[in-house]
Short mmCIF file of C-alpha atoms in Angstrom, two decimals:
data_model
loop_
_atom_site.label_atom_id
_atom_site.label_comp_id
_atom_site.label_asym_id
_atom_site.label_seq_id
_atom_site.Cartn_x
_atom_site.Cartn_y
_atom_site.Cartn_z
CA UNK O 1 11.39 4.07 -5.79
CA UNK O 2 14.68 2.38 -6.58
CA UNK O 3 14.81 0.85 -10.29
CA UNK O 4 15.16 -2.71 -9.12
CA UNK O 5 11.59 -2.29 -7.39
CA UNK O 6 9.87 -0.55 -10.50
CA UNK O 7 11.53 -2.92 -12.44
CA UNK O 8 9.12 -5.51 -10.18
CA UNK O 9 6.36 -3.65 -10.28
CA UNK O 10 6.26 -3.55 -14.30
CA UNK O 11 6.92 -7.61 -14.21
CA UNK O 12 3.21 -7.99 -11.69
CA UNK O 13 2.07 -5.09 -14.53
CA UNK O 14 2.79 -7.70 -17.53
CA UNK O 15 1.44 -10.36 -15.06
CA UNK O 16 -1.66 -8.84 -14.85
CA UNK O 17 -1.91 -7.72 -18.00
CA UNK O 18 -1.95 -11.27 -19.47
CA UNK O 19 -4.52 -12.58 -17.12
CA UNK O 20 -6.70 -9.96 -17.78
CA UNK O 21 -6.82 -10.40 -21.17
CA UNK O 22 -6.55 -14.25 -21.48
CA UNK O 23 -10.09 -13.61 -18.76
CA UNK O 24 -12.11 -11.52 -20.63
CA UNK O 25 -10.68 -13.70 -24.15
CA UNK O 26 -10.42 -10.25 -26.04
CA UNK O 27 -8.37 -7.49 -25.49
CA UNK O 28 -5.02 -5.89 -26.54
CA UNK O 29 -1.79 -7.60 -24.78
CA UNK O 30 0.72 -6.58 -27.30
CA UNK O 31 1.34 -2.50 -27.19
CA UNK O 32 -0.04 -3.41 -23.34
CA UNK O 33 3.02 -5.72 -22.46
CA UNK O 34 5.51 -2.87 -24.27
CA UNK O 35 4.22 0.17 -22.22
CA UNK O 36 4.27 -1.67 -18.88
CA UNK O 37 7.59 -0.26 -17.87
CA UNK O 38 6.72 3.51 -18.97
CA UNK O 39 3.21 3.60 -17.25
CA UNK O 40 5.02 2.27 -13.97
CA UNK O 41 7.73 4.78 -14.27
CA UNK O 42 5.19 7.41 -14.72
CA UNK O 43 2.94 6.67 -11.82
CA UNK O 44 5.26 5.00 -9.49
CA UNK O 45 7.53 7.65 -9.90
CA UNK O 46 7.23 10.53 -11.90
CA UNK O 47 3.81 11.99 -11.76
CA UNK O 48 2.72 14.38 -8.86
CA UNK O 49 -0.98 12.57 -8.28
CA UNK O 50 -3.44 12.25 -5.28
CA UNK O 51 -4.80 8.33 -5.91
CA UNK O 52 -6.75 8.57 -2.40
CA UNK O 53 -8.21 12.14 -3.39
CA UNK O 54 -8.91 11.88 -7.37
CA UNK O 55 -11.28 15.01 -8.67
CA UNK O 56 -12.09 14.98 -12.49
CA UNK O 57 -10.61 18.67 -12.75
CA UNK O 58 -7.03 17.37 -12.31
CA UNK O 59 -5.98 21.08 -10.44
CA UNK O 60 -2.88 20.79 -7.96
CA UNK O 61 -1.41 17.66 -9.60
CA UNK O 62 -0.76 16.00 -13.22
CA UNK O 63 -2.41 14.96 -15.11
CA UNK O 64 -2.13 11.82 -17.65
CA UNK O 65 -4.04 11.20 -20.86
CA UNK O 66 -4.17 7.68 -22.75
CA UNK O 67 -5.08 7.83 -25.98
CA UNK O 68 -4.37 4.94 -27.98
CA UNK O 69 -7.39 3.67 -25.41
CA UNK O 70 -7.06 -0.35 -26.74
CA UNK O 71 -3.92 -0.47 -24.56
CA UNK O 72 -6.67 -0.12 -21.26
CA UNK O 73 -4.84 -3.56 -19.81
CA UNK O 74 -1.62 -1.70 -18.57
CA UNK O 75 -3.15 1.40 -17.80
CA UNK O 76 -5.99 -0.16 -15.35
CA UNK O 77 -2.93 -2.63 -14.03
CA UNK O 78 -0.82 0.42 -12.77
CA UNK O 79 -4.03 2.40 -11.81
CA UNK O 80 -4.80 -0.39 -9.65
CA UNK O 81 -1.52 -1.27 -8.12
CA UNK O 82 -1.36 2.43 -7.51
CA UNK O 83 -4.45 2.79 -5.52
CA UNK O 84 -7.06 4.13 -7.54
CA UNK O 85 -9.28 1.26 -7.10
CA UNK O 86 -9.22 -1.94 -5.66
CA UNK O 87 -6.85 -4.32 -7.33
CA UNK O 88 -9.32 -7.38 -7.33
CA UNK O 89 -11.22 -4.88 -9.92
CA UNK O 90 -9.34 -5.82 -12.51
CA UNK O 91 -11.08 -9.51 -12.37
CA UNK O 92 -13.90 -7.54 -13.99
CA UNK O 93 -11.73 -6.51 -17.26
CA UNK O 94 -14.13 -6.46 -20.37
CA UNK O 95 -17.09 -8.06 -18.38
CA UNK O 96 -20.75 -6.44 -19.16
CA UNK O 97 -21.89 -3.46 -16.91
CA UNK O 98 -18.20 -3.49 -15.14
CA UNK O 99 -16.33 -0.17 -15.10
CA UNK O 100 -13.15 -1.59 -16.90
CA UNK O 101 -14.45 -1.75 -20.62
CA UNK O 102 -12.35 -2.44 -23.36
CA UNK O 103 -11.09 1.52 -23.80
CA UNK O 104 -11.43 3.43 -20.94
CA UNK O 105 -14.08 5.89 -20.19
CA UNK O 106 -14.66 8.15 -16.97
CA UNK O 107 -19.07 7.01 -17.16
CA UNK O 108 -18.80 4.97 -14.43
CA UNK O 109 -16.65 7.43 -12.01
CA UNK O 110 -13.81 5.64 -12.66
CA UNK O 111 -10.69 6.99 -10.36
CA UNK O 112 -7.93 7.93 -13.04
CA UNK O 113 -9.73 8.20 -16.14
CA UNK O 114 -10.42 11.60 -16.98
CA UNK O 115 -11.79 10.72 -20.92
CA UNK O 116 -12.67 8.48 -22.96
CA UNK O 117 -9.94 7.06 -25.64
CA UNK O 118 -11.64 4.27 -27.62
CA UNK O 119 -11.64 6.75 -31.09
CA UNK O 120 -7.83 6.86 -32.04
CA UNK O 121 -6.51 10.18 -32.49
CA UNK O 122 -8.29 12.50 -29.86
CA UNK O 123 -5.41 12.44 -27.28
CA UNK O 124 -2.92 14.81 -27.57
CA UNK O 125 -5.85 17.42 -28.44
CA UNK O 126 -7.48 16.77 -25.08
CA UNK O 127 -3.72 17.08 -23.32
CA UNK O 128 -3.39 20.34 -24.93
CA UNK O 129 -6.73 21.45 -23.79
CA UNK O 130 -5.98 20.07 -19.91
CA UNK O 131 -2.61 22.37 -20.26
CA UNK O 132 -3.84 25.18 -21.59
CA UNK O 133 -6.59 24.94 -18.98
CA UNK O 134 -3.52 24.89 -16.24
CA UNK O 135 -2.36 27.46 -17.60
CA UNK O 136 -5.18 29.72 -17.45
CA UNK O 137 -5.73 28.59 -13.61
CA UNK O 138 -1.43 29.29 -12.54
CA UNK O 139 -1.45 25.48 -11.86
CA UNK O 140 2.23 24.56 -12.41
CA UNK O 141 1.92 21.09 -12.73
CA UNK O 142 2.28 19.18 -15.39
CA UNK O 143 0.18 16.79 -18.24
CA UNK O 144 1.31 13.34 -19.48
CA UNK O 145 -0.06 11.96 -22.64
CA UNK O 146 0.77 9.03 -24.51
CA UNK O 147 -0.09 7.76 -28.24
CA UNK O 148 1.14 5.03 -30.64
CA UNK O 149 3.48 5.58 -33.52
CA UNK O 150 0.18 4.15 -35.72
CA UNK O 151 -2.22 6.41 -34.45
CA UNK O 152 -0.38 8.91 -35.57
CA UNK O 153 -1.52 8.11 -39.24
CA UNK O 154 -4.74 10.28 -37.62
CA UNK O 155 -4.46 13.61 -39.34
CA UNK O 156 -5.84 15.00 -35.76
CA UNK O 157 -2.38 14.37 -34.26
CA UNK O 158 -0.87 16.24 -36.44
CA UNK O 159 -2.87 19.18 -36.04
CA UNK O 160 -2.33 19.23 -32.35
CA UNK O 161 1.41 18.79 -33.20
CA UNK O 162 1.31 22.27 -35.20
CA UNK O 163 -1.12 23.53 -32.90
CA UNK O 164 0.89 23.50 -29.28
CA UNK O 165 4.00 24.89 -29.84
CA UNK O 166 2.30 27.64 -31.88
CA UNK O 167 0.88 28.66 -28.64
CA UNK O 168 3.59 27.59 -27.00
CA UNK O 169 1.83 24.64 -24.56
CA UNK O 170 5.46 24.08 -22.65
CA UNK O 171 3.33 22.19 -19.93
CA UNK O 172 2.53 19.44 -22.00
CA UNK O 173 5.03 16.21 -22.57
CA UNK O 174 3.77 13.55 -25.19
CA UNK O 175 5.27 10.19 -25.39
CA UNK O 176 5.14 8.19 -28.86
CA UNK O 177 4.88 4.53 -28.44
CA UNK O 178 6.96 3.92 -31.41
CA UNK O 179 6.84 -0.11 -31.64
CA UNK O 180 6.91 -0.20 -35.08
CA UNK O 181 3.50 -1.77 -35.22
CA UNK O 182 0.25 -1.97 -35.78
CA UNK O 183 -3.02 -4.35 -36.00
CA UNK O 184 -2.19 -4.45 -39.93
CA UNK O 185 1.47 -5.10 -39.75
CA UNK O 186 4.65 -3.00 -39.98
CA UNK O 187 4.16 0.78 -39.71
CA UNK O 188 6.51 1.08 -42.37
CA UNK O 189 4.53 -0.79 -44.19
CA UNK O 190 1.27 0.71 -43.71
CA UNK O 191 2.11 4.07 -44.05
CA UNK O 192 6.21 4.95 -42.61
CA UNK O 193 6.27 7.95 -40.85
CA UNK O 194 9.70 8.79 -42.19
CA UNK O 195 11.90 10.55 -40.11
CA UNK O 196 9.62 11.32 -36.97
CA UNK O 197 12.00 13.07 -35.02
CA UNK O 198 12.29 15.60 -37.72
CA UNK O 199 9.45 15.89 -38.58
CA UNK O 200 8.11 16.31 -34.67
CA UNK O 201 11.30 19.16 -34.55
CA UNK O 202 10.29 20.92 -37.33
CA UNK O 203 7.13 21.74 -35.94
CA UNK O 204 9.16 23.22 -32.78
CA UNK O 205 8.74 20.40 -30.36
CA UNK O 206 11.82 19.95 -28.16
CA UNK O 207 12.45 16.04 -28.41
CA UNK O 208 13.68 13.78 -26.40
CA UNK O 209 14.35 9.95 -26.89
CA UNK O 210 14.72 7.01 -24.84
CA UNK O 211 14.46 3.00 -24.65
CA UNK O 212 10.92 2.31 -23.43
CA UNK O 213 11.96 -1.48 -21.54
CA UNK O 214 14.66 -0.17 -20.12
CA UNK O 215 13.48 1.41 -16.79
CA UNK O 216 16.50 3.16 -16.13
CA UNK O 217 16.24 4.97 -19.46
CA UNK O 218 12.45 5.58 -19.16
CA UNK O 219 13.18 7.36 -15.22
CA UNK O 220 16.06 9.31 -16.28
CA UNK O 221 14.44 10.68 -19.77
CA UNK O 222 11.30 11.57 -17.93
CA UNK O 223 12.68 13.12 -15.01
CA UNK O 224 14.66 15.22 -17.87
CA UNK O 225 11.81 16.09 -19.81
CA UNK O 226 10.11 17.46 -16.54
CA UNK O 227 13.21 19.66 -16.10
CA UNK O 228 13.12 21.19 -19.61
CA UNK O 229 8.93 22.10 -19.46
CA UNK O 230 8.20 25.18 -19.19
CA UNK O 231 10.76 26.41 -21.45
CA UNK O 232 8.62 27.50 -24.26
CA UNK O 233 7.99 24.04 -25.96
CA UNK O 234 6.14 21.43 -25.64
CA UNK O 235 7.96 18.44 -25.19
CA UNK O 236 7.74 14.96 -27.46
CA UNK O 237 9.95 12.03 -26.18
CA UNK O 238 9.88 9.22 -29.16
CA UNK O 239 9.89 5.71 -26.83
CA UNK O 240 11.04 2.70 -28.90
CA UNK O 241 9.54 -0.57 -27.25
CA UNK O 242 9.03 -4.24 -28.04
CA UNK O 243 5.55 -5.17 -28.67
CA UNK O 244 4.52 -8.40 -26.36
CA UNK O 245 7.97 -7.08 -24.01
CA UNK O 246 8.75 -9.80 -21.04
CA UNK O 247 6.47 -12.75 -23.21
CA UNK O 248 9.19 -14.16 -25.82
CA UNK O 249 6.97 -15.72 -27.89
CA UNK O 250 4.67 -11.94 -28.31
CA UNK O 251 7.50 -10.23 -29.11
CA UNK O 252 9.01 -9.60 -33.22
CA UNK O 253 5.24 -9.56 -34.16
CA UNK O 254 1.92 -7.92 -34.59
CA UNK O 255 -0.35 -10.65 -34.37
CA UNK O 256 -0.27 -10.35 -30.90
CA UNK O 257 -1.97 -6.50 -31.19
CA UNK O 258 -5.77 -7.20 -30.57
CA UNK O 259 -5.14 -11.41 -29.98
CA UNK O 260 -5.80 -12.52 -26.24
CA UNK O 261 -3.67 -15.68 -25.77
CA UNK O 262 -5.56 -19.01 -25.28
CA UNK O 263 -5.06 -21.14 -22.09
CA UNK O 264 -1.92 -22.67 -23.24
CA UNK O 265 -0.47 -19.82 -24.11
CA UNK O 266 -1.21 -18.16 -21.21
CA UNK O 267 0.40 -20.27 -18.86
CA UNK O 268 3.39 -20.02 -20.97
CA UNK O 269 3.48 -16.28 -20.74
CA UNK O 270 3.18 -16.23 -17.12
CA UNK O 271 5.33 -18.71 -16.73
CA UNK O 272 7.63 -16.02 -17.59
CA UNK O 273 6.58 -13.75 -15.29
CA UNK O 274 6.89 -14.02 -12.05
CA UNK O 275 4.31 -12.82 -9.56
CA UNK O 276 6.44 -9.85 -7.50
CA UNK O 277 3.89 -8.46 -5.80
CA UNK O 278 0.95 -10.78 -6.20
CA UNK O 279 -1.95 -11.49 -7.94
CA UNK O 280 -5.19 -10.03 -7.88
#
């Protein structure tokens, strides 16, 4: 796809991400809105996936992990729009019994969700896993994971960061949300993670790093970082975004982490969205 028409499908992605959320009146638009672009890029574009045929074991295509799970509005947007399930599913977001719960979890059979990511911190360990596991089978595609700059106060991460390039997982390329916020405020201020890239280098990642709502940035860095796998690294790409991206009044803050907007609100937001590819 062109980036003027991935650029369109992230704008229906933010669209449906505030509907969702201002539906269910819970949920997690913030770190949502900011990913919208990279989650498009990745399954629009970049990923080698069968939608149509999905099988839990992920073998002959790659494979993506979520784990900071609260940020299930974007994910289950692009899932949809991609053609994992219908896209008038997504009216169910949050509702009782539905298969789109709050974090996402494969108990229903839902098409694209391979675990569950509600506990923060488990991701990257499962990714590993998945690539060690295509390893051991000669499958030379790849796995995607994603996590947030705070999760990655989880001392878990950080053993799966010293753990892969020990045993040199080069099949595996992690993306780091790195907003710069979290449901408590600041990162910084919670707990700063210094200087991530050398800290992520020093542990013999390869690292990349790119502008997160800028789609032209997020295509060309990921189509690099699929060049340089299989190299002997695993590869970390550090993605600065805005939290509450394409809504100007979401944006510069945290309060909009875990804070669905109310109807006012809502109509503002989408009032600065416009609907590119319809609604649901």
């Amino acid at each position: 796809m062109e980036i003027k028409d991935l650029q369109a499908v992230a704008t229906q992605v933010r669209r449906d991400i505030i509907r969702m959320v201002h539906g269910a009146k819970s949920g997690h638009p913030g770190g949502s809105l900011g990913c919208a672009d990279f989650l498009t890029a990745l399954y629009f574009e970049i990923m080698n996936i069968q939608p149509d045929a999905f099988e839990q074991s992920g073998v002959g295509e790659d494979m993506f992990f979520l784990s900071n799970g609260h940020i299930s509005p974007v994910l289950y947007s692009v899932m949809a729009r991609r053609g994992y399930f219908p896209i008038s599913e997504l009216d169910t977001f949050r509702k009782y019994q539905t298969r789109l719960q709050g974090h996402p979890t494969p108990v229903e059979g839902l098409p694209g969700v391979r675990v569950a990511s509600g506990s923060l911190g488990q991701g990257v360990s499962v990714a590993i896993g998945a690539a060690l596991a295509k390893k051991a089978n000669n499958d030379p595609n790849l796995v995607f994971a994603l996590t947030g700059d705070g999760e990655l106060e989880e001392g878990q991460v950080w053993e799966a960061f010293m753990f892969a390039p020990n045993n040199k997982v080069d099949n595996l390329i992690v993306t780091i949300d790195n907003n710069g916020k979290q449901i408590d405020g600041p990162v910084d201020s919670v707990n700063s993670l210094g200087n991530l890239r050398a800290k992520l280098e020093s542990f013999k990642w390869l690292v990349l790093e790119m502008n997160g709502n800028d789609m032209k940035s997020v295509v060309t860095t990921l189509k690099l970082a699929k060049k340089l796998a299989h190299n002997g690294k695993p590869i970390a790409i550090i993605m600065k975004t805005e939290m509450g991206m394409g809504v100007d009044f979401m944006m510069g803050t945290h309060k909009w982490h875990g804070t669905p907007p109310n109807d006012e609100q809502a109509a503002a937001a989408l009032a600065q969205l416009p609907a590119t590819l319809g609604d649901y």
